[in-house]
Coordinates of C-alpha atoms in Angstrom, one line a residue:
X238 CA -4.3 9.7 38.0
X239 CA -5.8 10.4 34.7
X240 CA -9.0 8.2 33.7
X241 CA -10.5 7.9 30.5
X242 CA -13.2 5.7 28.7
X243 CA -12.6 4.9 25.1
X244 CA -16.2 3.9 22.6
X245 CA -16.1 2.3 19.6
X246 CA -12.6 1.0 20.7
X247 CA -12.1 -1.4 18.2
X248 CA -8.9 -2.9 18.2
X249 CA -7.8 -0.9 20.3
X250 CA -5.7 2.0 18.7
X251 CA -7.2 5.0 20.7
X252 CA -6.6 2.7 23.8
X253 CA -2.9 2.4 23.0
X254 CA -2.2 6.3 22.2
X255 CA -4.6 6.5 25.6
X256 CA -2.2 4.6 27.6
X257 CA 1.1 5.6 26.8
X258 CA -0.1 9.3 27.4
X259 CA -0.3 7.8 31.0
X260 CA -4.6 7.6 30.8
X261 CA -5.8 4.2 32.8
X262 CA -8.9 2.8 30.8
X263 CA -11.6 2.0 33.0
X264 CA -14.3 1.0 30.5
X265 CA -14.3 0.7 26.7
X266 CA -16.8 -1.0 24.5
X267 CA -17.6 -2.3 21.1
X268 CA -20.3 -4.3 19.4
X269 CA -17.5 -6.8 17.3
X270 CA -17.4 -10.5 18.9
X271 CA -14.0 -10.3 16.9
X272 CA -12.6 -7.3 18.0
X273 CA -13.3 -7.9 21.7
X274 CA -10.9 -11.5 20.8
X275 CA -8.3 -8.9 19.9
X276 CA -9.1 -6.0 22.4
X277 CA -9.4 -8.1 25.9
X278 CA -6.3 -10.3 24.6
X279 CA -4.0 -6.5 24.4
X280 CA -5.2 -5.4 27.7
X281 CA -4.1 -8.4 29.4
X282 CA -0.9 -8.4 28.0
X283 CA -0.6 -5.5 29.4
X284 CA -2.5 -5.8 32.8
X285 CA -5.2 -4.6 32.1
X286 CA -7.6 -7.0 34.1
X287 CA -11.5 -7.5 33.3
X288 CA -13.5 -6.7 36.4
X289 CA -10.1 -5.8 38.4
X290 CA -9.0 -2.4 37.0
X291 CA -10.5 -2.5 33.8
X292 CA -13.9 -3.3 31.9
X293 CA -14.5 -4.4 28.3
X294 CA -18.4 -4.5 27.6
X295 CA -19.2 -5.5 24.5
X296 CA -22.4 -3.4 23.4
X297 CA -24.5 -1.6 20.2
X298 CA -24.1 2.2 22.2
X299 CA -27.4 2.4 21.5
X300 CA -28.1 -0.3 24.0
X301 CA -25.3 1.9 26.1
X302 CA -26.4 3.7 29.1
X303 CA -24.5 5.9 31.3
X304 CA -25.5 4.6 34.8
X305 CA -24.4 1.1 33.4
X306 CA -21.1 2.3 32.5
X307 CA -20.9 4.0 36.6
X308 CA -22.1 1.3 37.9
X309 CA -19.0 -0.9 36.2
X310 CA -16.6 1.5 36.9
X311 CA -17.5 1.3 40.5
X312 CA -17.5 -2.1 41.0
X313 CA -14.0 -2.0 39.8
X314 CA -11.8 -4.6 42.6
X315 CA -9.1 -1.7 43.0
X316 CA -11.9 0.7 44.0
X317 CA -13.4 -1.6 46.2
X318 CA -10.1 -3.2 48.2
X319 CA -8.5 0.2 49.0
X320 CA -6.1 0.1 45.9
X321 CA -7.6 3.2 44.4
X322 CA -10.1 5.5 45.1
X323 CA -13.1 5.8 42.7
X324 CA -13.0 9.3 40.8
X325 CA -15.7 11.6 41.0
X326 CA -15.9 12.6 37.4
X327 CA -14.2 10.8 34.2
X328 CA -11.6 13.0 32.5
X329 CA -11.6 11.8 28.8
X330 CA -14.2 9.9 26.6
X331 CA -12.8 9.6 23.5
X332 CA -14.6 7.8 20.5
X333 CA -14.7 7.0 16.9
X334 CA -18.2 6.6 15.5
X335 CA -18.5 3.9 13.2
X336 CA -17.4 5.4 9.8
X337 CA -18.6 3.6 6.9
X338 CA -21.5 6.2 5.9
X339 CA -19.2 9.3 5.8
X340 CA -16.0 7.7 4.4
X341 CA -15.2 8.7 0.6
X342 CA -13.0 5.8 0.6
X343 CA -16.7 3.6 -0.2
X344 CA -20.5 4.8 -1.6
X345 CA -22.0 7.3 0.9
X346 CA -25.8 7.3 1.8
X347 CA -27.5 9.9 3.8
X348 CA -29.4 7.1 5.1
X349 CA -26.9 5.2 6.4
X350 CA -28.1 4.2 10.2
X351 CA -24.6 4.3 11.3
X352 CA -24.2 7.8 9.7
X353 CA -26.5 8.3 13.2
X354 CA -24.0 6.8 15.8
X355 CA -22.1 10.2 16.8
X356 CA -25.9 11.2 18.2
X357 CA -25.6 8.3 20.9
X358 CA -22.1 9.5 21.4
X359 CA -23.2 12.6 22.3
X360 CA -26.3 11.3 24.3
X361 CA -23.6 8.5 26.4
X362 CA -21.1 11.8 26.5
X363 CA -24.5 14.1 28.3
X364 CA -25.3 10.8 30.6
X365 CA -21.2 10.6 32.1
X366 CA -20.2 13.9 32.2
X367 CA -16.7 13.8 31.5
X368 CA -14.3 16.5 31.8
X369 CA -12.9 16.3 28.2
X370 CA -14.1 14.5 25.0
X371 CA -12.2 13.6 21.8
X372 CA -14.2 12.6 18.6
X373 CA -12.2 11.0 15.8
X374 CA -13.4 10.2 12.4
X375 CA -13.0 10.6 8.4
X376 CA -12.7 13.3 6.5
X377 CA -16.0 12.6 5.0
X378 CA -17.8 13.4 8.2
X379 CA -16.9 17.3 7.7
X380 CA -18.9 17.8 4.9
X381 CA -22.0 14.9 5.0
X382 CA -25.4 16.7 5.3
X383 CA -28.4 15.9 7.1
X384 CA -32.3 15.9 6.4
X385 CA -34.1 16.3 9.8
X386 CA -31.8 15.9 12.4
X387 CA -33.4 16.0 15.5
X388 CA -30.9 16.7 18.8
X389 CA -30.9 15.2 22.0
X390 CA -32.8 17.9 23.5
X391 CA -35.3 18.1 20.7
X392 CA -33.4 20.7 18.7
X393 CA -34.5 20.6 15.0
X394 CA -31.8 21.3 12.5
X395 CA -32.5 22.7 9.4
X396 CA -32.5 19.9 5.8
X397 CA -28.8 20.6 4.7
X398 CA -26.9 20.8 8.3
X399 CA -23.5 19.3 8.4
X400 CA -22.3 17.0 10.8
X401 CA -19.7 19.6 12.6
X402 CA -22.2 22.3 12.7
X403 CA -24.6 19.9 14.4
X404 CA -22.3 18.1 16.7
X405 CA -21.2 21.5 17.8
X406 CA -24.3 22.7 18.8
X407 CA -25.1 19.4 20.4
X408 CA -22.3 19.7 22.9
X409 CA -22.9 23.2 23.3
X410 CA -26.6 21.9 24.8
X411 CA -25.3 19.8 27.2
X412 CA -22.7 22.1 28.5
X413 CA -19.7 21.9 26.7
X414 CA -17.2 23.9 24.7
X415 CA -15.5 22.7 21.6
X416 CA -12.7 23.6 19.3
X417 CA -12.6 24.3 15.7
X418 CA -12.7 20.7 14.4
X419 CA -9.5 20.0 12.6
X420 CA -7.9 18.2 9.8
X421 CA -4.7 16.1 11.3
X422 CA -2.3 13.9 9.2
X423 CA -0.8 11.0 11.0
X424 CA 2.0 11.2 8.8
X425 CA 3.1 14.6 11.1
X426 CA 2.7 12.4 14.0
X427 CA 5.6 9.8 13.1
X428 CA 3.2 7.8 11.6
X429 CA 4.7 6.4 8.6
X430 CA 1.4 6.6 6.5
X431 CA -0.7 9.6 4.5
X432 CA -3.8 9.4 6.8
X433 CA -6.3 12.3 7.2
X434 CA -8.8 12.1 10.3
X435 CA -11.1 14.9 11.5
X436 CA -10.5 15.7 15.2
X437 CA -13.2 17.1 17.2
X438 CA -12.5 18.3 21.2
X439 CA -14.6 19.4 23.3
X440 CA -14.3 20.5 27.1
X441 CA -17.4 20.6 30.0
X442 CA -18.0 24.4 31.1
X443 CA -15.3 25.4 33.9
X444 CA -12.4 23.4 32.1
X445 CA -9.2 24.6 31.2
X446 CA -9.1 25.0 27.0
X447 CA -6.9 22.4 25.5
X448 CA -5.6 22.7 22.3
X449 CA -4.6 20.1 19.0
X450 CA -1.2 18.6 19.0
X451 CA 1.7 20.5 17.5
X452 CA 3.6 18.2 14.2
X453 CA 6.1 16.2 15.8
X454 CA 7.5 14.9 12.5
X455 CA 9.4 18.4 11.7
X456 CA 12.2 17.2 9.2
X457 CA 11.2 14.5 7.1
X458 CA 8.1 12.1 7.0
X459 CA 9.1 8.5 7.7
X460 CA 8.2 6.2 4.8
X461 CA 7.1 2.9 4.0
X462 CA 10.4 1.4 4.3
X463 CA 11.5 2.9 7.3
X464 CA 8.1 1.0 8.4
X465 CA 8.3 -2.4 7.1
X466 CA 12.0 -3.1 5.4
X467 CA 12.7 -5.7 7.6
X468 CA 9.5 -7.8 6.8
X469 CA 10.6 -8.6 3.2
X470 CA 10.8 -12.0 2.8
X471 CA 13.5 -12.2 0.1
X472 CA 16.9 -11.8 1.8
X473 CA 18.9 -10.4 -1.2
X474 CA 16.8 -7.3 -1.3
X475 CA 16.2 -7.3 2.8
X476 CA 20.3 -7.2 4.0
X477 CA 20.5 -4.7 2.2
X478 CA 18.6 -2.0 3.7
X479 CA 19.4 -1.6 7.2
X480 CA 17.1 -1.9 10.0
X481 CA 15.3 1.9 11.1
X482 CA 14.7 3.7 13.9
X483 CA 10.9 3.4 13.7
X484 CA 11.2 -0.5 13.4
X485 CA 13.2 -1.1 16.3
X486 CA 11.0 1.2 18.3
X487 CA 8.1 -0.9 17.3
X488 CA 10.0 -4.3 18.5
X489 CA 10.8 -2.4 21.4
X490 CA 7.2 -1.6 22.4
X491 CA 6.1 1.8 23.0
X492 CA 2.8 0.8 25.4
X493 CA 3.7 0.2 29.2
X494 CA 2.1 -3.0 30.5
X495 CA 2.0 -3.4 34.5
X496 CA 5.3 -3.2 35.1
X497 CA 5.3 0.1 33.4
X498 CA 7.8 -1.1 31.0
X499 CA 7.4 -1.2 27.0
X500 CA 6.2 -4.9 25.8
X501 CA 8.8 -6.4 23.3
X502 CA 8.1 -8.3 20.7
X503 CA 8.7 -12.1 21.1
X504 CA 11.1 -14.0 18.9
X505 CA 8.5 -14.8 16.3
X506 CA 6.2 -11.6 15.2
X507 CA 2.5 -12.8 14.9
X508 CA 0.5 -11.8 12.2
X509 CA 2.8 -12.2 9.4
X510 CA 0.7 -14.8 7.1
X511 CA 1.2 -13.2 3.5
X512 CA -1.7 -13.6 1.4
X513 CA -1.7 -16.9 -1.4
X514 CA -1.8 -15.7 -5.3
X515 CA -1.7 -17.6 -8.3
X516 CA 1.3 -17.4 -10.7
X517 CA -0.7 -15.1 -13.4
X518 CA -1.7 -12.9 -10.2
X519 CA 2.1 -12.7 -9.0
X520 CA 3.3 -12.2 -12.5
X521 CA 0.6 -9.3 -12.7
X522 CA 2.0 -7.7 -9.5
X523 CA 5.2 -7.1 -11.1
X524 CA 4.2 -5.3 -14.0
X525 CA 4.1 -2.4 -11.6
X526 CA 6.5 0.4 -11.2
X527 CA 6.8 1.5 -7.7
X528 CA 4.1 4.3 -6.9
X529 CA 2.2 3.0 -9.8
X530 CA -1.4 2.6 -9.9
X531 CA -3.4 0.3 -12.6
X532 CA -4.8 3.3 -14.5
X533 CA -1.0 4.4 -15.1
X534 CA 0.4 0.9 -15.8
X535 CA -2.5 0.2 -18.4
X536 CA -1.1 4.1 -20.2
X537 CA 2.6 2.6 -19.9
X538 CA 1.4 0.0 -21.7
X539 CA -0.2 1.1 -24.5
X540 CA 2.0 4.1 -24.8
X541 CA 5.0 2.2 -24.7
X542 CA 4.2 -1.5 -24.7
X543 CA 5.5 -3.6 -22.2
X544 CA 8.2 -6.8 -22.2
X545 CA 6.3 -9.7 -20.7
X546 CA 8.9 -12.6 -21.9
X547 CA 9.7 -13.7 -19.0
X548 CA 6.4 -14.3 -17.6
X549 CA 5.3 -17.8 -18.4
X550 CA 1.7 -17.9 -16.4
X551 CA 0.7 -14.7 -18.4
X552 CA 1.7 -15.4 -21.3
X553 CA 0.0 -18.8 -21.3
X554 CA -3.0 -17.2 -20.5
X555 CA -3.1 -14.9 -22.7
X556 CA -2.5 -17.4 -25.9
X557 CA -5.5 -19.1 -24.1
X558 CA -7.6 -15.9 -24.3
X559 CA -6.1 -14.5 -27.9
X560 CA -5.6 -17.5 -29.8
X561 CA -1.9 -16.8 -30.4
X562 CA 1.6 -18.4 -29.9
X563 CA 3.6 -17.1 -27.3
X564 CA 5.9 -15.2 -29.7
X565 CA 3.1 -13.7 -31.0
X566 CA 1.8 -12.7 -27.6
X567 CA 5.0 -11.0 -26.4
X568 CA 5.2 -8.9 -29.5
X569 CA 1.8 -7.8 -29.0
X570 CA 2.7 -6.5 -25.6
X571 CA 6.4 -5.2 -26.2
X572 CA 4.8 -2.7 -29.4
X573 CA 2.1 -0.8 -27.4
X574 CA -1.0 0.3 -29.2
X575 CA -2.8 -2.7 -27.8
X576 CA -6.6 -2.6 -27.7
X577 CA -8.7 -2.1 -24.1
X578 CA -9.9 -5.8 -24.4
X579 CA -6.1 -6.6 -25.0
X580 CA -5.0 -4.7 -21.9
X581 CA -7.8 -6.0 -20.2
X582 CA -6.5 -9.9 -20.6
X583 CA -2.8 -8.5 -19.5
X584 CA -4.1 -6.8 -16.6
X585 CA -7.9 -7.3 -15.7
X586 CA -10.1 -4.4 -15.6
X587 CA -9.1 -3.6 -11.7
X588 CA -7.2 0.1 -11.9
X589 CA -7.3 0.9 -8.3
X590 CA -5.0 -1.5 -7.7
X591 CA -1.1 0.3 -6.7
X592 CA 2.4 -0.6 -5.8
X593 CA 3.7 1.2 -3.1
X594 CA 6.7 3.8 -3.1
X595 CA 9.3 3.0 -0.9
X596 CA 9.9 6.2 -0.7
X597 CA 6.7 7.8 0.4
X598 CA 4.8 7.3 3.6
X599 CA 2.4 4.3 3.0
X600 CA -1.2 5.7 1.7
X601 CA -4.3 5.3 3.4
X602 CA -4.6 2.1 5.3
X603 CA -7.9 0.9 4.2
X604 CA -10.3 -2.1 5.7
X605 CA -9.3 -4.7 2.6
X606 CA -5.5 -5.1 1.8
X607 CA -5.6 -6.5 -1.6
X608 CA -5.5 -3.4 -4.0
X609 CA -2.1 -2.4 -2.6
X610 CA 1.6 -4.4 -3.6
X611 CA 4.5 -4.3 -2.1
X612 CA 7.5 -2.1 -3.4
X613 CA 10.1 -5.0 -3.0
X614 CA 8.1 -7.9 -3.8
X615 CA 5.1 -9.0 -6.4
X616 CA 3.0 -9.7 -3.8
X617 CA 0.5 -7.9 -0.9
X618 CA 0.9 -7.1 2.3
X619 CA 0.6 -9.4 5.8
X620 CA -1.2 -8.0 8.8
X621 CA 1.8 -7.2 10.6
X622 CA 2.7 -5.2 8.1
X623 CA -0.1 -2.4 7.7
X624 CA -0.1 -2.7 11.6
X625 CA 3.7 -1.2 11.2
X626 CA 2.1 1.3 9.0
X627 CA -0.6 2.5 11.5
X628 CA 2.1 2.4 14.6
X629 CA 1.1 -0.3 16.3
X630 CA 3.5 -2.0 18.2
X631 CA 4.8 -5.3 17.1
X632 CA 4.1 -7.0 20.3
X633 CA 0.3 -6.2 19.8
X634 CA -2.0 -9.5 18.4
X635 CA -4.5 -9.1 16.1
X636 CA -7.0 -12.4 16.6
X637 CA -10.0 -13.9 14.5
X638 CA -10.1 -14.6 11.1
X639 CA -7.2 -12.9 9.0
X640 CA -9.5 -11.9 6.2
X641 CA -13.2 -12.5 4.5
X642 CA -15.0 -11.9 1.8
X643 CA -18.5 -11.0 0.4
X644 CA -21.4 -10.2 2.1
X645 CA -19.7 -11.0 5.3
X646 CA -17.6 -7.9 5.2
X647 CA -21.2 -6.0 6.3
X648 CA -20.9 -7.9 9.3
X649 CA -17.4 -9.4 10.1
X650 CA -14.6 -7.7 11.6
X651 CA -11.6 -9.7 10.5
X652 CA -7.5 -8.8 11.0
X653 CA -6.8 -6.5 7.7
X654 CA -10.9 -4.5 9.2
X655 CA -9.3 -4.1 12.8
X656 CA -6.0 -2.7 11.5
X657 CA -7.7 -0.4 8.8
X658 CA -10.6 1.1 11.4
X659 CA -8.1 1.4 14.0
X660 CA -6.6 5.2 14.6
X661 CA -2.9 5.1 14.8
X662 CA -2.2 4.6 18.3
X663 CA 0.7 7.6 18.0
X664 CA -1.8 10.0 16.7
X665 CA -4.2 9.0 19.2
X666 CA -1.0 9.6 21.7
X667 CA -0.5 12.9 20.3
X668 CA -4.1 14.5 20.6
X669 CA -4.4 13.2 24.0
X670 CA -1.5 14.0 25.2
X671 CA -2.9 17.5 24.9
X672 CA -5.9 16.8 26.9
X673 CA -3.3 15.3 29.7
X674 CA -1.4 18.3 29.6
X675 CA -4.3 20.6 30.5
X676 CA -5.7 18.1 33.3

C-alpha cells in the first residue's frame, strides 16, 4: 500500500498521475466550491468514497492543521471495520501552491498573499510528517524574490532570497532533504503540450533518495492533432485524419476506478460546448495561418496585404468603420501598406491571440481559452479539448460554470481555470512514479 495526500488538488490532475502510479488518496483539499463539484464527482467515479476510504475537505490551508488531517484519515470506515489497517506515517504529500503571483503568464507582485502559500505547505508538510513530498509549480516561482521572509522556525532570510533557496532551507529545518529543483516539460512526458513546471522533491531524513523521472517521449513529441483530431466538428476535414494512439488511450481511460480497470468514456464525451462567436469574430479567426500569432498576421498584412473578399461580416464592418464601398474595402486589404488604425478595424488591437499548429504540441494551457484558435476550424477550443491537451482522460467531468468573465475571474474557478491550473495528470504519473519506485 502506498498512501499519499494531495493540497491544492484542484481538479484533480496530481490525484489522477497519483493514482494510476498505484498511490490511494486518503485526504486532499482545496478552497474552490467549484472545484470540489468537479473533484468529489472524479473520485466517485472511480470509488473513491467520502468518509469510506477517502476525504475531500474543502479548506484555505491556512485554516489547515495537521492533527485535523490525522484525525480524518483515521476515522476512515476501511480503518475502522478491519478493511485496512491505518498507516503509521504518510508516504507522499504532494502540492501545487496557488500560482498566480509567480506565473509570467499574468503581472507579478512581490506582494501577492498567495505568493506566501508554499510557507503553509511547508508548515502542513512539518505538522504530518510524510515520508516524501513533491512541490509543483511555474517556472516563475524559480526566480521570484522575497523581502523579509520569515521561516517557520523564525529563520530570517535576507531582502532578495528566492523562493528555491528558501523553500530549501525550510525543509532542511524540519528534517528533510531535497533535490536540485528541476525544470520538466510535459511534452517529454507524452503529454501532447509545451508545458514547463518547476519540480521540487524532497525526502524526511532516513529515506531512500529518489530521483526526477527519465523522458518517456524519446522519438517524437505528440502534437496537437494527435490530441484532439477527432473533435473537429467539420467532417470533411475530420475523416480524413485517422484516429491516434493518444486519443484512443484517452477514450480508453488510463485511471483505475474500484474495479481496478481504466474508466471509458461513455458514448457522448462531456464537455464539448464550443464557445459562440459572431460572424466578424469567425471571419477574423480565419485570417490566421496555422502557428500564427496576431503580431505576425497584422506584418502579413501590411507586408503583403491580405484577400478578404469572401468575408461578408468584415467587410461590412469595415465600410461601416471607413466610410467605403465594399470594393473599395477589399482593395484596401488585398495592396498592404494599410495604416495601424486600418489594421486595427481588420483585426482589433488583440496580438496575443494565435492559431495553433497541427503540427506542434499544443502551447501552454492557460486559465482563459479565448486567445487560442483552432488549426482546422475559425473557431476556439471546447473544454474537452484542452483537457485532451493536458492528458486528462476523456471519461473525467469537469462541473460548474464553463467559463466567466471580469472581476469574477479573482474569485471563480470555472471549467477552462480547472483545466488550465491542473498539472497534467501523466506528468504528475511520471514524477511520482519515481517516489513509488523508492518506497
Amino acid at each position: 500500500m502506498a498512501y499519499a495526500i494531495d493540497l491544492f488538488c484542484g481538479a484533480g490532475g496530481c490525484s489522477e498521475g497519483l493514482i494510476q502510479a498505484g498511490f490511494d488518496i486518503l485526504f486532499s483539499s482545496d478552497i474552490s466550491d467549484m472545484v470540489e463539484l468537479t473533484y468529489r464527482h472524479r473520485h466517485e467515479q472511480l470509488g473513491l468514497k467520502q468518509g469510506y476510504n477517502t476525504w475531500f475537505e474543502r479548506s484555505d490551508i491556512r485554516n489547515l492543521k495537521g492533527d485535523f488531517v490525522w484525525k480524518k484519515i483515521k476515522s476512515l470506515e476501511w480503518f475502522n471495520n478491519g478493511e485496512r489497517k491505518c498507516p503509521k506515517d504518510i508516504d507522499l504529500i504532494i502540492g501545487g501552491p496557488s500560482c498566480q503571483g509567480f506565473s509570467r503568464a499574468g503581472r507579478r507582485q512581490k506582494d501577492d498573499p498567495r505568493n506566501m502559500l508554499f510557507g503553509e505547505y511547508v508548515r502542513v508538510i512539518n505538522e504530518i510528517r510524510p515520508r516524501y513530498i513533491v512541490l509543483e509549480n511555474v517556472e516563475g516561482f524559480m526566480d521570484m524574490q522575497f523581502l523579509g521572509y520569515v521561516g517557520i522556525t523564525g529563520v530570517k532570510y535576507p531582502d532578495g532570497s528566492v523562493t528555491p533557496k528558501i523553500l530549501r532551507n525550510e525543509l532542511n529545518e524540519i528534517g528533510y532533504h531535497t533535490l536540485e529543483p528541476k525544470i520538466l516539460n510535459a511534452a517529454n512526458y507524452g503529454v501532447p503540450q509545451r508545458r514547463n513546471r518547476a519540480i521540487f522533491i524532497g525526502y524526511r531524513d532516513g529515506e531512500r533518495e529518489p530521483c526526477y523521472p527519465a523522458p518517456t517521449t524519446t522519438k517524437k513529441m505528440l502534437t496537437l492533432q494527435d490530441a484532439i483530431s477527432d473533435l473537429i466538428t467539420d467532417s470533411s476535414i475530420k475523416d480524413t485524419i485517422p484516429q491516434s494512439k493518444y486519443q484512443k488511450e484517452c477514450k480508453r481511460g488510463r485511471t483505475p476506478g474500484a474495479n481496478g480497470k481504466p474508466i471509458p468514456a461513455g458514448k457522448k464525451l462531456a464537455n464539448t460546448e464550443l464557445p459562440k462567436v459572431t460572424p466578424v469574430v469567425e471571419e477574423r479567426f480565419s485570417l490566421f495561418l496555422q502557428g500564427e500569432s496576431g503580431a505576425s498576421l497584422r506584418k502579413r498584412v501590411r507586408k503583403e496585404g491580405i484577400d478578404i473578399s469572401q468575408k461578408k461580416a468584415l467587410i461590412e464592418l469595415c465600410c461601416q468603420k471607413l466610410n467605403k464601398t465594399p470594393r473599395e474595402v477589399v482593395e484596401l486589404y488585398k495592396k498592404g501598406n494599410c495604416t495601424d488604425s486600418e489594421i486595427d478595424i481588420l483585426l482589433t488591437k488583440k496580438n496575443i491571440r494565435q492559431r495553433w499548429s497541427s503540427k506542434q504540441p499544443s502551447a501552454t494551457i492557460v486559465s482563459i481559452a479565448d486567445d487560442y484558435i483552432s488549426p482546422w476550424e475559425p473557431r476556439t477550443f471546447s473544454v474537452r479539448e484542452m483537457a485532451r491537451c493536458q492528458s486528462f482522460d476523456d471519461s473525467f467531468e469537469f462541473l460548474g460554470k464553463r467559463t466567466t468573465g471580469g472581476l469574477l475571474r479573482r474569485t471563480e474557478v470555472p471549467q477552462y481555470t480547472q483545466v488550465g491550473n491542473a498539472v497534467p495528470p501523466l506528468l504528475a504519473k511520471a514524477v511520482v512514479e519515481e517516489i513509488k519506485r523508492v518506497l
